[in-house]
JSON list of C-alpha atoms in Angstrom, two decimals:
[
{"chain": "S", "resi": 979, "resn": "MET", "atom": "CA", "xyz": [-25.57, -0.71, -29.24]},
{"chain": "S", "resi": 980, "resn": "LYS", "atom": "CA", "xyz": [-25.20, -3.34, -31.76]},
{"chain": "S", "resi": 981, "resn": "ILE", "atom": "CA", "xyz": [-22.98, -5.68, -30.57]},
{"chain": "S", "resi": 982, "resn": "ALA", "atom": "CA", "xyz": [-21.07, -9.01, -32.15]},
{"chain": "S", "resi": 983, "resn": "VAL", "atom": "CA", "xyz": [-19.61, -11.63, -28.90]},
{"chain": "S", "resi": 984, "resn": "VAL", "atom": "CA", "xyz": [-17.83, -14.02, -29.84]},
{"chain": "S", "resi": 985, "resn": "GLY", "atom": "CA", "xyz": [-16.87, -16.50, -26.80]},
{"chain": "S", "resi": 986, "resn": "ALA", "atom": "CA", "xyz": [-20.82, -16.38, -26.30]},
{"chain": "S", "resi": 987, "resn": "THR", "atom": "CA", "xyz": [-21.64, -19.79, -25.04]},
{"chain": "S", "resi": 988, "resn": "GLY", "atom": "CA", "xyz": [-19.08, -20.63, -22.35]},
{"chain": "S", "resi": 989, "resn": "GLN", "atom": "CA", "xyz": [-20.80, -19.50, -18.72]},
{"chain": "S", "resi": 990, "resn": "THR", "atom": "CA", "xyz": [-19.50, -15.77, -19.05]},
{"chain": "S", "resi": 991, "resn": "GLY", "atom": "CA", "xyz": [-20.74, -15.26, -22.64]},
{"chain": "S", "resi": 992, "resn": "GLN", "atom": "CA", "xyz": [-24.02, -16.23, -21.63]},
{"chain": "S", "resi": 993, "resn": "GLN", "atom": "CA", "xyz": [-24.33, -13.97, -18.89]},
{"chain": "S", "resi": 994, "resn": "LEU", "atom": "CA", "xyz": [-22.95, -11.04, -21.33]},
{"chain": "S", "resi": 995, "resn": "VAL", "atom": "CA", "xyz": [-25.22, -12.11, -23.96]},
{"chain": "S", "resi": 996, "resn": "SER", "atom": "CA", "xyz": [-28.09, -11.80, -20.92]},
{"chain": "S", "resi": 997, "resn": "GLN", "atom": "CA", "xyz": [-27.13, -8.81, -19.51]},
{"chain": "S", "resi": 998, "resn": "ALA", "atom": "CA", "xyz": [-26.59, -6.87, -23.16]},
{"chain": "S", "resi": 999, "resn": "LEU", "atom": "CA", "xyz": [-30.25, -7.92, -24.40]},
{"chain": "S", "resi": 1000, "resn": "GLN", "atom": "CA", "xyz": [-31.45, -7.01, -20.99]},
{"chain": "S", "resi": 1001, "resn": "GLN", "atom": "CA", "xyz": [-30.12, -3.38, -21.03]},
{"chain": "S", "resi": 1002, "resn": "GLY", "atom": "CA", "xyz": [-31.73, -3.10, -24.95]},
{"chain": "S", "resi": 1003, "resn": "HIS", "atom": "CA", "xyz": [-28.45, -4.14, -27.27]},
{"chain": "S", "resi": 1004, "resn": "SER", "atom": "CA", "xyz": [-28.94, -5.95, -30.24]},
{"chain": "S", "resi": 1005, "resn": "VAL", "atom": "CA", "xyz": [-26.70, -8.42, -29.79]},
{"chain": "S", "resi": 1006, "resn": "THR", "atom": "CA", "xyz": [-25.02, -11.03, -32.27]},
{"chain": "S", "resi": 1007, "resn": "ALA", "atom": "CA", "xyz": [-23.37, -14.25, -30.72]},
{"chain": "S", "resi": 1008, "resn": "LEU", "atom": "CA", "xyz": [-21.02, -15.74, -32.92]},
{"chain": "S", "resi": 1009, "resn": "VAL", "atom": "CA", "xyz": [-20.73, -19.78, -32.06]},
{"chain": "S", "resi": 1010, "resn": "ARG", "atom": "CA", "xyz": [-19.75, -22.56, -32.80]},
{"chain": "S", "resi": 1011, "resn": "ASN", "atom": "CA", "xyz": [-22.09, -24.55, -31.92]},
{"chain": "S", "resi": 1012, "resn": "PRO", "atom": "CA", "xyz": [-25.22, -22.90, -31.89]},
{"chain": "S", "resi": 1013, "resn": "GLY", "atom": "CA", "xyz": [-27.07, -25.43, -30.10]},
{"chain": "S", "resi": 1014, "resn": "LYS", "atom": "CA", "xyz": [-25.80, -24.56, -26.66]},
{"chain": "S", "resi": 1015, "resn": "LEU", "atom": "CA", "xyz": [-27.03, -21.07, -26.05]},
{"chain": "S", "resi": 1016, "resn": "THR", "atom": "CA", "xyz": [-29.75, -21.46, -24.30]},
{"chain": "S", "resi": 1017, "resn": "VAL", "atom": "CA", "xyz": [-31.17, -17.82, -24.83]},
{"chain": "S", "resi": 1018, "resn": "THR", "atom": "CA", "xyz": [-33.42, -16.49, -27.28]},
{"chain": "S", "resi": 1019, "resn": "HIS", "atom": "CA", "xyz": [-34.95, -13.14, -27.52]},
{"chain": "S", "resi": 1020, "resn": "ASP", "atom": "CA", "xyz": [-36.00, -10.73, -30.47]},
{"chain": "S", "resi": 1021, "resn": "ASN", "atom": "CA", "xyz": [-32.76, -8.43, -29.95]},
{"chain": "S", "resi": 1022, "resn": "LEU", "atom": "CA", "xyz": [-30.62, -12.02, -30.92]},
{"chain": "S", "resi": 1023, "resn": "LYS", "atom": "CA", "xyz": [-29.10, -13.53, -33.61]},
{"chain": "S", "resi": 1024, "resn": "VAL", "atom": "CA", "xyz": [-27.07, -16.54, -33.16]},
{"chain": "S", "resi": 1025, "resn": "VAL", "atom": "CA", "xyz": [-24.40, -17.57, -35.88]},
{"chain": "S", "resi": 1026, "resn": "GLU", "atom": "CA", "xyz": [-22.05, -19.86, -35.96]},
{"chain": "S", "resi": 1027, "resn": "ALA", "atom": "CA", "xyz": [-18.70, -18.86, -36.70]},
{"chain": "S", "resi": 1028, "resn": "ASP", "atom": "CA", "xyz": [-14.81, -19.70, -37.40]},
{"chain": "S", "resi": 1029, "resn": "ILE", "atom": "CA", "xyz": [-13.37, -17.54, -34.71]},
{"chain": "S", "resi": 1030, "resn": "PHE", "atom": "CA", "xyz": [-9.99, -18.08, -36.40]},
{"chain": "S", "resi": 1031, "resn": "SER", "atom": "CA", "xyz": [-11.25, -16.94, -40.36]},
{"chain": "S", "resi": 1032, "resn": "GLU", "atom": "CA", "xyz": [-10.93, -13.01, -40.51]},
{"chain": "S", "resi": 1033, "resn": "ASP", "atom": "CA", "xyz": [-12.98, -13.75, -43.56]},
{"chain": "S", "resi": 1034, "resn": "ASN", "atom": "CA", "xyz": [-15.65, -15.72, -42.15]},
{"chain": "S", "resi": 1035, "resn": "LEU", "atom": "CA", "xyz": [-15.71, -13.49, -39.01]},
{"chain": "S", "resi": 1036, "resn": "LYS", "atom": "CA", "xyz": [-16.21, -9.95, -41.13]},
{"chain": "S", "resi": 1037, "resn": "LEU", "atom": "CA", "xyz": [-19.33, -11.01, -42.74]},
{"chain": "S", "resi": 1038, "resn": "HIS", "atom": "CA", "xyz": [-20.84, -11.03, -38.78]},
{"chain": "S", "resi": 1039, "resn": "PHE", "atom": "CA", "xyz": [-18.83, -7.88, -37.97]},
{"chain": "S", "resi": 1040, "resn": "LYS", "atom": "CA", "xyz": [-20.18, -5.83, -40.88]},
{"chain": "S", "resi": 1041, "resn": "GLY", "atom": "CA", "xyz": [-22.62, -3.04, -39.45]},
{"chain": "S", "resi": 1042, "resn": "GLN", "atom": "CA", "xyz": [-21.78, -4.21, -35.49]},
{"chain": "S", "resi": 1043, "resn": "ASP", "atom": "CA", "xyz": [-20.47, -1.44, -33.17]},
{"chain": "S", "resi": 1044, "resn": "ALA", "atom": "CA", "xyz": [-18.25, -3.11, -30.76]},
{"chain": "S", "resi": 1045, "resn": "VAL", "atom": "CA", "xyz": [-16.96, -6.35, -30.61]},
{"chain": "S", "resi": 1046, "resn": "LEU", "atom": "CA", "xyz": [-16.96, -8.30, -26.88]},
{"chain": "S", "resi": 1047, "resn": "SER", "atom": "CA", "xyz": [-14.87, -11.67, -26.57]},
{"chain": "S", "resi": 1048, "resn": "CYS", "atom": "CA", "xyz": [-15.28, -14.00, -23.76]},
{"chain": "S", "resi": 1049, "resn": "LEU", "atom": "CA", "xyz": [-13.67, -16.63, -25.23]},
{"chain": "S", "resi": 1050, "resn": "GLY", "atom": "CA", "xyz": [-11.95, -19.16, -23.46]},
{"chain": "S", "resi": 1051, "resn": "PHE", "atom": "CA", "xyz": [-9.20, -21.62, -24.33]},
{"chain": "S", "resi": 1052, "resn": "PRO", "atom": "CA", "xyz": [-8.64, -24.81, -22.48]},
{"chain": "S", "resi": 1053, "resn": "ILE", "atom": "CA", "xyz": [-5.16, -25.43, -20.88]},
{"chain": "S", "resi": 1054, "resn": "SER", "atom": "CA", "xyz": [-2.81, -27.64, -22.47]},
{"chain": "S", "resi": 1055, "resn": "PHE", "atom": "CA", "xyz": [0.41, -28.86, -20.46]},
{"chain": "S", "resi": 1056, "resn": "PHE", "atom": "CA", "xyz": [2.59, -30.66, -23.39]},
{"chain": "S", "resi": 1057, "resn": "TYR", "atom": "CA", "xyz": [1.50, -28.03, -26.84]},
{"chain": "S", "resi": 1058, "resn": "GLY", "atom": "CA", "xyz": [1.07, -24.17, -25.05]},
{"chain": "S", "resi": 1059, "resn": "VAL", "atom": "CA", "xyz": [-2.00, -22.58, -25.80]},
{"chain": "S", "resi": 1060, "resn": "THR", "atom": "CA", "xyz": [-1.92, -20.58, -29.07]},
{"chain": "S", "resi": 1061, "resn": "GLY", "atom": "CA", "xyz": [-6.06, -20.20, -28.97]},
{"chain": "S", "resi": 1062, "resn": "TYR", "atom": "CA", "xyz": [-5.48, -16.53, -27.54]},
{"chain": "S", "resi": 1063, "resn": "THR", "atom": "CA", "xyz": [-3.11, -14.82, -30.11]},
{"chain": "S", "resi": 1064, "resn": "GLN", "atom": "CA", "xyz": [-4.75, -16.32, -33.22]},
{"chain": "S", "resi": 1065, "resn": "SER", "atom": "CA", "xyz": [-8.47, -15.53, -32.86]},
{"chain": "S", "resi": 1066, "resn": "MET", "atom": "CA", "xyz": [-7.64, -12.13, -31.64]},
{"chain": "S", "resi": 1067, "resn": "LYS", "atom": "CA", "xyz": [-5.15, -11.55, -35.05]},
{"chain": "S", "resi": 1068, "resn": "ALA", "atom": "CA", "xyz": [-8.18, -12.78, -36.72]},
{"chain": "S", "resi": 1069, "resn": "VAL", "atom": "CA", "xyz": [-10.70, -10.73, -34.67]},
{"chain": "S", "resi": 1070, "resn": "LEU", "atom": "CA", "xyz": [-8.67, -7.61, -35.32]},
{"chain": "S", "resi": 1071, "resn": "ASN", "atom": "CA", "xyz": [-7.77, -8.31, -39.27]},
{"chain": "S", "resi": 1072, "resn": "ALA", "atom": "CA", "xyz": [-11.61, -8.95, -39.67]},
{"chain": "S", "resi": 1073, "resn": "MET", "atom": "CA", "xyz": [-12.77, -5.41, -37.82]},
{"chain": "S", "resi": 1074, "resn": "ARG", "atom": "CA", "xyz": [-10.23, -3.58, -39.49]},
{"chain": "S", "resi": 1075, "resn": "GLU", "atom": "CA", "xyz": [-12.18, -4.57, -42.64]},
{"chain": "S", "resi": 1076, "resn": "VAL", "atom": "CA", "xyz": [-15.48, -3.38, -41.93]},
{"chain": "S", "resi": 1077, "resn": "LYS", "atom": "CA", "xyz": [-14.27, -0.78, -39.97]},
{"chain": "S", "resi": 1078, "resn": "VAL", "atom": "CA", "xyz": [-15.40, -1.81, -36.29]},
{"chain": "S", "resi": 1079, "resn": "ASN", "atom": "CA", "xyz": [-13.27, 0.15, -34.10]},
{"chain": "S", "resi": 1080, "resn": "ARG", "atom": "CA", "xyz": [-14.15, -0.94, -30.52]},
{"chain": "S", "resi": 1081, "resn": "ILE", "atom": "CA", "xyz": [-13.09, -4.43, -29.01]},
{"chain": "S", "resi": 1082, "resn": "ILE", "atom": "CA", "xyz": [-13.70, -5.67, -24.65]},
{"chain": "S", "resi": 1083, "resn": "THR", "atom": "CA", "xyz": [-11.74, -8.95, -24.08]},
{"chain": "S", "resi": 1084, "resn": "MET", "atom": "CA", "xyz": [-11.48, -10.61, -20.82]},
{"chain": "S", "resi": 1085, "resn": "THR", "atom": "CA", "xyz": [-8.07, -12.35, -19.55]},
{"chain": "S", "resi": 1086, "resn": "SER", "atom": "CA", "xyz": [-7.44, -13.07, -16.07]},
{"chain": "S", "resi": 1087, "resn": "TRP", "atom": "CA", "xyz": [-5.12, -11.87, -12.83]},
{"chain": "S", "resi": 1088, "resn": "TYR", "atom": "CA", "xyz": [-1.99, -13.07, -13.04]},
{"chain": "S", "resi": 1089, "resn": "THR", "atom": "CA", "xyz": [-1.15, -13.80, -16.63]},
{"chain": "S", "resi": 1090, "resn": "ASP", "atom": "CA", "xyz": [2.81, -11.95, -16.04]},
{"chain": "S", "resi": 1091, "resn": "PRO", "atom": "CA", "xyz": [4.71, -14.28, -14.80]},
{"chain": "S", "resi": 1092, "resn": "ASN", "atom": "CA", "xyz": [5.83, -12.77, -12.29]},
{"chain": "S", "resi": 1093, "resn": "SER", "atom": "CA", "xyz": [2.62, -10.95, -11.09]},
{"chain": "S", "resi": 1094, "resn": "GLY", "atom": "CA", "xyz": [1.63, -14.11, -8.99]},
{"chain": "S", "resi": 1095, "resn": "SER", "atom": "CA", "xyz": [4.71, -13.58, -5.76]},
{"chain": "S", "resi": 1096, "resn": "ASN", "atom": "CA", "xyz": [2.10, -11.77, -3.41]},
{"chain": "S", "resi": 1097, "resn": "SER", "atom": "CA", "xyz": [-0.59, -14.45, -3.83]},
{"chain": "S", "resi": 1098, "resn": "SER", "atom": "CA", "xyz": [-1.33, -16.98, -1.91]},
{"chain": "S", "resi": 1099, "resn": "TYR", "atom": "CA", "xyz": [0.36, -20.50, -0.73]},
{"chain": "S", "resi": 1100, "resn": "PHE", "atom": "CA", "xyz": [-2.30, -21.89, -2.85]},
{"chain": "S", "resi": 1101, "resn": "ILE", "atom": "CA", "xyz": [-2.45, -19.73, -5.58]},
{"chain": "S", "resi": 1102, "resn": "ARG", "atom": "CA", "xyz": [0.80, -19.21, -5.93]},
{"chain": "S", "resi": 1103, "resn": "PHE", "atom": "CA", "xyz": [2.09, -23.06, -6.31]},
{"chain": "S", "resi": 1104, "resn": "MET", "atom": "CA", "xyz": [-0.27, -24.65, -7.11]},
{"chain": "S", "resi": 1105, "resn": "LEU", "atom": "CA", "xyz": [-3.25, -23.54, -9.70]},
{"chain": "S", "resi": 1106, "resn": "LEU", "atom": "CA", "xyz": [-0.90, -20.53, -11.71]},
{"chain": "S", "resi": 1107, "resn": "PRO", "atom": "CA", "xyz": [1.38, -23.52, -12.16]},
{"chain": "S", "resi": 1108, "resn": "MET", "atom": "CA", "xyz": [-2.37, -25.24, -13.56]},
{"chain": "S", "resi": 1109, "resn": "ILE", "atom": "CA", "xyz": [-3.27, -23.07, -15.43]},
{"chain": "S", "resi": 1110, "resn": "ARG", "atom": "CA", "xyz": [-0.20, -21.52, -16.70]},
{"chain": "S", "resi": 1111, "resn": "SER", "atom": "CA", "xyz": [-0.33, -22.42, -20.17]},
{"chain": "S", "resi": 1112, "resn": "VAL", "atom": "CA", "xyz": [-3.11, -20.50, -20.60]},
{"chain": "S", "resi": 1113, "resn": "LEU", "atom": "CA", "xyz": [-2.14, -17.48, -18.71]},
{"chain": "S", "resi": 1114, "resn": "ASN", "atom": "CA", "xyz": [0.72, -16.99, -20.53]},
{"chain": "S", "resi": 1115, "resn": "ASN", "atom": "CA", "xyz": [-1.38, -17.29, -23.50]},
{"chain": "S", "resi": 1116, "resn": "MET", "atom": "CA", "xyz": [-3.12, -14.66, -22.89]},
{"chain": "S", "resi": 1117, "resn": "TYR", "atom": "CA", "xyz": [-0.29, -12.48, -22.07]},
{"chain": "S", "resi": 1118, "resn": "GLU", "atom": "CA", "xyz": [1.00, -13.01, -25.64]},
{"chain": "S", "resi": 1119, "resn": "MET", "atom": "CA", "xyz": [-2.79, -11.48, -27.09]},
{"chain": "S", "resi": 1120, "resn": "GLU", "atom": "CA", "xyz": [-2.31, -8.60, -24.54]},
{"chain": "S", "resi": 1121, "resn": "ASN", "atom": "CA", "xyz": [0.91, -8.10, -25.45]},
{"chain": "S", "resi": 1122, "resn": "PHE", "atom": "CA", "xyz": [-0.34, -8.19, -28.76]},
{"chain": "S", "resi": 1123, "resn": "LEU", "atom": "CA", "xyz": [-2.71, -5.14, -28.27]},
{"chain": "S", "resi": 1124, "resn": "LYS", "atom": "CA", "xyz": [-0.39, -3.51, -26.57]},
{"chain": "S", "resi": 1125, "resn": "GLN", "atom": "CA", "xyz": [1.04, -2.54, -30.20]},
{"chain": "S", "resi": 1126, "resn": "THR", "atom": "CA", "xyz": [-2.73, -1.96, -31.53]},
{"chain": "S", "resi": 1127, "resn": "GLU", "atom": "CA", "xyz": [-2.54, 1.88, -32.17]},
{"chain": "S", "resi": 1128, "resn": "ASP", "atom": "CA", "xyz": [-5.55, 1.74, -34.63]},
{"chain": "S", "resi": 1129, "resn": "ILE", "atom": "CA", "xyz": [-8.51, 0.14, -32.27]},
{"chain": "S", "resi": 1130, "resn": "ASN", "atom": "CA", "xyz": [-9.94, 1.36, -29.44]},
{"chain": "S", "resi": 1131, "resn": "TRP", "atom": "CA", "xyz": [-9.33, -1.63, -27.57]},
{"chain": "S", "resi": 1132, "resn": "THR", "atom": "CA", "xyz": [-9.88, -2.67, -23.42]},
{"chain": "S", "resi": 1133, "resn": "VAL", "atom": "CA", "xyz": [-8.75, -6.13, -21.30]},
{"chain": "S", "resi": 1134, "resn": "VAL", "atom": "CA", "xyz": [-10.77, -6.89, -18.36]},
{"chain": "S", "resi": 1135, "resn": "ARG", "atom": "CA", "xyz": [-8.68, -8.95, -15.61]},
{"chain": "S", "resi": 1136, "resn": "PRO", "atom": "CA", "xyz": [-11.02, -11.02, -13.51]},
{"chain": "S", "resi": 1137, "resn": "PRO", "atom": "CA", "xyz": [-9.82, -12.99, -10.47]},
{"chain": "S", "resi": 1138, "resn": "GLY", "atom": "CA", "xyz": [-11.50, -16.43, -10.51]},
{"chain": "S", "resi": 1139, "resn": "LEU", "atom": "CA", "xyz": [-14.58, -16.90, -11.63]},
{"chain": "S", "resi": 1140, "resn": "LYS", "atom": "CA", "xyz": [-17.57, -17.73, -9.62]},
{"chain": "S", "resi": 1141, "resn": "ASN", "atom": "CA", "xyz": [-21.16, -19.18, -11.10]},
{"chain": "S", "resi": 1142, "resn": "THR", "atom": "CA", "xyz": [-23.11, -16.96, -8.07]},
{"chain": "S", "resi": 1143, "resn": "PRO", "atom": "CA", "xyz": [-25.69, -14.66, -8.73]},
{"chain": "S", "resi": 1144, "resn": "THR", "atom": "CA", "xyz": [-24.38, -10.52, -10.87]},
{"chain": "S", "resi": 1145, "resn": "THR", "atom": "CA", "xyz": [-24.01, -8.54, -7.55]},
{"chain": "S", "resi": 1146, "resn": "ALA", "atom": "CA", "xyz": [-24.43, -4.98, -7.76]},
{"chain": "S", "resi": 1147, "resn": "ASN", "atom": "CA", "xyz": [-21.56, -4.24, -5.49]},
{"chain": "S", "resi": 1148, "resn": "GLU", "atom": "CA", "xyz": [-18.92, -1.31, -6.57]},
{"chain": "S", "resi": 1149, "resn": "PHE", "atom": "CA", "xyz": [-15.92, -2.57, -8.58]},
{"chain": "S", "resi": 1150, "resn": "LEU", "atom": "CA", "xyz": [-12.52, -2.06, -7.47]},
{"chain": "S", "resi": 1151, "resn": "THR", "atom": "CA", "xyz": [-10.02, -1.60, -10.76]},
{"chain": "S", "resi": 1152, "resn": "HIS", "atom": "CA", "xyz": [-6.10, -1.54, -11.20]},
{"chain": "S", "resi": 1153, "resn": "GLU", "atom": "CA", "xyz": [-4.70, -0.73, -14.24]},
{"chain": "S", "resi": 1154, "resn": "GLY", "atom": "CA", "xyz": [-2.07, -3.91, -13.20]},
{"chain": "S", "resi": 1155, "resn": "TYR", "atom": "CA", "xyz": [-2.32, -7.95, -13.17]},
{"chain": "S", "resi": 1156, "resn": "TYR", "atom": "CA", "xyz": [-4.21, -8.09, -10.08]},
{"chain": "S", "resi": 1157, "resn": "VAL", "atom": "CA", "xyz": [-6.60, -5.37, -7.15]},
{"chain": "S", "resi": 1158, "resn": "PRO", "atom": "CA", "xyz": [-4.12, -4.47, -4.50]},
{"chain": "S", "resi": 1159, "resn": "ASP", "atom": "CA", "xyz": [-4.55, -3.57, -1.09]},
{"chain": "S", "resi": 1160, "resn": "GLU", "atom": "CA", "xyz": [-2.46, -0.29, 0.60]},
{"chain": "S", "resi": 1161, "resn": "ASN", "atom": "CA", "xyz": [-0.24, -3.05, 1.43]},
{"chain": "S", "resi": 1162, "resn": "GLY", "atom": "CA", "xyz": [0.20, -4.74, -2.36]},
{"chain": "S", "resi": 1163, "resn": "LEU", "atom": "CA", "xyz": [-1.35, -8.36, -1.66]},
{"chain": "S", "resi": 1164, "resn": "PRO", "atom": "CA", "xyz": [-4.66, -9.30, -4.01]},
{"chain": "S", "resi": 1165, "resn": "ILE", "atom": "CA", "xyz": [-8.14, -7.64, -2.29]},
{"chain": "S", "resi": 1166, "resn": "GLY", "atom": "CA", "xyz": [-9.98, -11.18, -3.03]},
{"chain": "S", "resi": 1167, "resn": "GLN", "atom": "CA", "xyz": [-9.36, -13.98, -5.23]},
{"chain": "S", "resi": 1168, "resn": "SER", "atom": "CA", "xyz": [-13.03, -13.93, -7.08]},
{"chain": "S", "resi": 1169, "resn": "VAL", "atom": "CA", "xyz": [-16.02, -12.32, -8.69]},
{"chain": "S", "resi": 1170, "resn": "SER", "atom": "CA", "xyz": [-19.17, -13.34, -10.33]},
{"chain": "S", "resi": 1171, "resn": "ARG", "atom": "CA", "xyz": [-18.86, -14.14, -13.49]},
{"chain": "S", "resi": 1172, "resn": "GLY", "atom": "CA", "xyz": [-22.22, -11.94, -13.97]},
{"chain": "S", "resi": 1173, "resn": "ASP", "atom": "CA", "xyz": [-20.23, -9.23, -12.65]},
{"chain": "S", "resi": 1174, "resn": "VAL", "atom": "CA", "xyz": [-17.29, -9.80, -15.34]},
{"chain": "S", "resi": 1175, "resn": "ALA", "atom": "CA", "xyz": [-20.21, -9.63, -17.86]},
{"chain": "S", "resi": 1176, "resn": "ARG", "atom": "CA", "xyz": [-21.92, -6.19, -15.54]},
{"chain": "S", "resi": 1177, "resn": "PHE", "atom": "CA", "xyz": [-18.58, -4.80, -16.12]},
{"chain": "S", "resi": 1178, "resn": "MET", "atom": "CA", "xyz": [-17.36, -5.25, -19.53]},
{"chain": "S", "resi": 1179, "resn": "LEU", "atom": "CA", "xyz": [-20.46, -4.01, -20.71]},
{"chain": "S", "resi": 1180, "resn": "SER", "atom": "CA", "xyz": [-20.34, -0.74, -19.02]},
{"chain": "S", "resi": 1181, "resn": "LEU", "atom": "CA", "xyz": [-16.88, 0.01, -20.67]},
{"chain": "S", "resi": 1182, "resn": "LEU", "atom": "CA", "xyz": [-19.34, 0.73, -23.86]},
{"chain": "S", "resi": 1183, "resn": "ASN", "atom": "CA", "xyz": [-20.28, 3.93, -22.51]},
{"chain": "S", "resi": 1184, "resn": "ASN", "atom": "CA", "xyz": [-16.77, 4.81, -21.06]},
{"chain": "S", "resi": 1185, "resn": "ASN", "atom": "CA", "xyz": [-14.14, 5.40, -22.12]},
{"chain": "S", "resi": 1186, "resn": "ALA", "atom": "CA", "xyz": [-11.58, 5.66, -19.41]},
{"chain": "S", "resi": 1187, "resn": "TRP", "atom": "CA", "xyz": [-9.88, 1.96, -20.41]},
{"chain": "S", "resi": 1188, "resn": "MET", "atom": "CA", "xyz": [-9.43, 2.66, -23.86]},
{"chain": "S", "resi": 1189, "resn": "LYS", "atom": "CA", "xyz": [-6.38, 1.25, -24.72]},
{"chain": "S", "resi": 1190, "resn": "LYS", "atom": "CA", "xyz": [-5.64, -0.18, -21.25]},
{"chain": "S", "resi": 1191, "resn": "ALA", "atom": "CA", "xyz": [-5.88, -3.47, -19.36]},
{"chain": "S", "resi": 1192, "resn": "VAL", "atom": "CA", "xyz": [-7.66, -2.93, -15.86]},
{"chain": "S", "resi": 1193, "resn": "ALA", "atom": "CA", "xyz": [-7.84, -5.81, -13.13]},
{"chain": "S", "resi": 1194, "resn": "ILE", "atom": "CA", "xyz": [-11.02, -6.22, -11.28]},
{"chain": "S", "resi": 1195, "resn": "ILE", "atom": "CA", "xyz": [-12.92, -6.88, -8.50]},
{"chain": "S", "resi": 1196, "resn": "THR", "atom": "CA", "xyz": [-16.37, -6.27, -6.20]},
{"chain": "S", "resi": 1197, "resn": "LYS", "atom": "CA", "xyz": [-15.97, -4.76, -3.27]}
]
């Protein structure tokens, strides 16, 4: 397939680009700083892009089969985070203009402010409050996508991201804000970035999670 990747220079984005090329896809990587992407390949085109400008994005989305986003934005204690919603609005408008109708994007476990009550003490009282500004804007973006009917979107929600090797392990999935065990408690708390990329790419040939948000973790 022909895919456009936004957030391609992030740690998960680089994994996604590499795996997509290994699988034979043609990849256009949209980046702010081309020097940050270390991968080179005949089927890789790296373009400098403004993720908040639909006019700029549509130039690079034209002719693509799908858009995959691994965009991340830093936490902000004072001003709140807006990058997820602002970039998604520009991305969807650009996709509409050039008739691309599949997007797969990544957020996180616990985007819903009330979803962390079963998590460990450390996660609930220390980690989640620290990253809440990011989670809140991810949650707004998810809710914005839920109102989007003309584009086939999927939100992938991983737990904590680790820089460990990609595995071949089976995925556990749940249509919710984390993956629960039979008692409703979270199964684990982290996943390899390479496995998140592997799951996102698997959705290109799979309609199982169209217009849904899915929490994932590996077995």
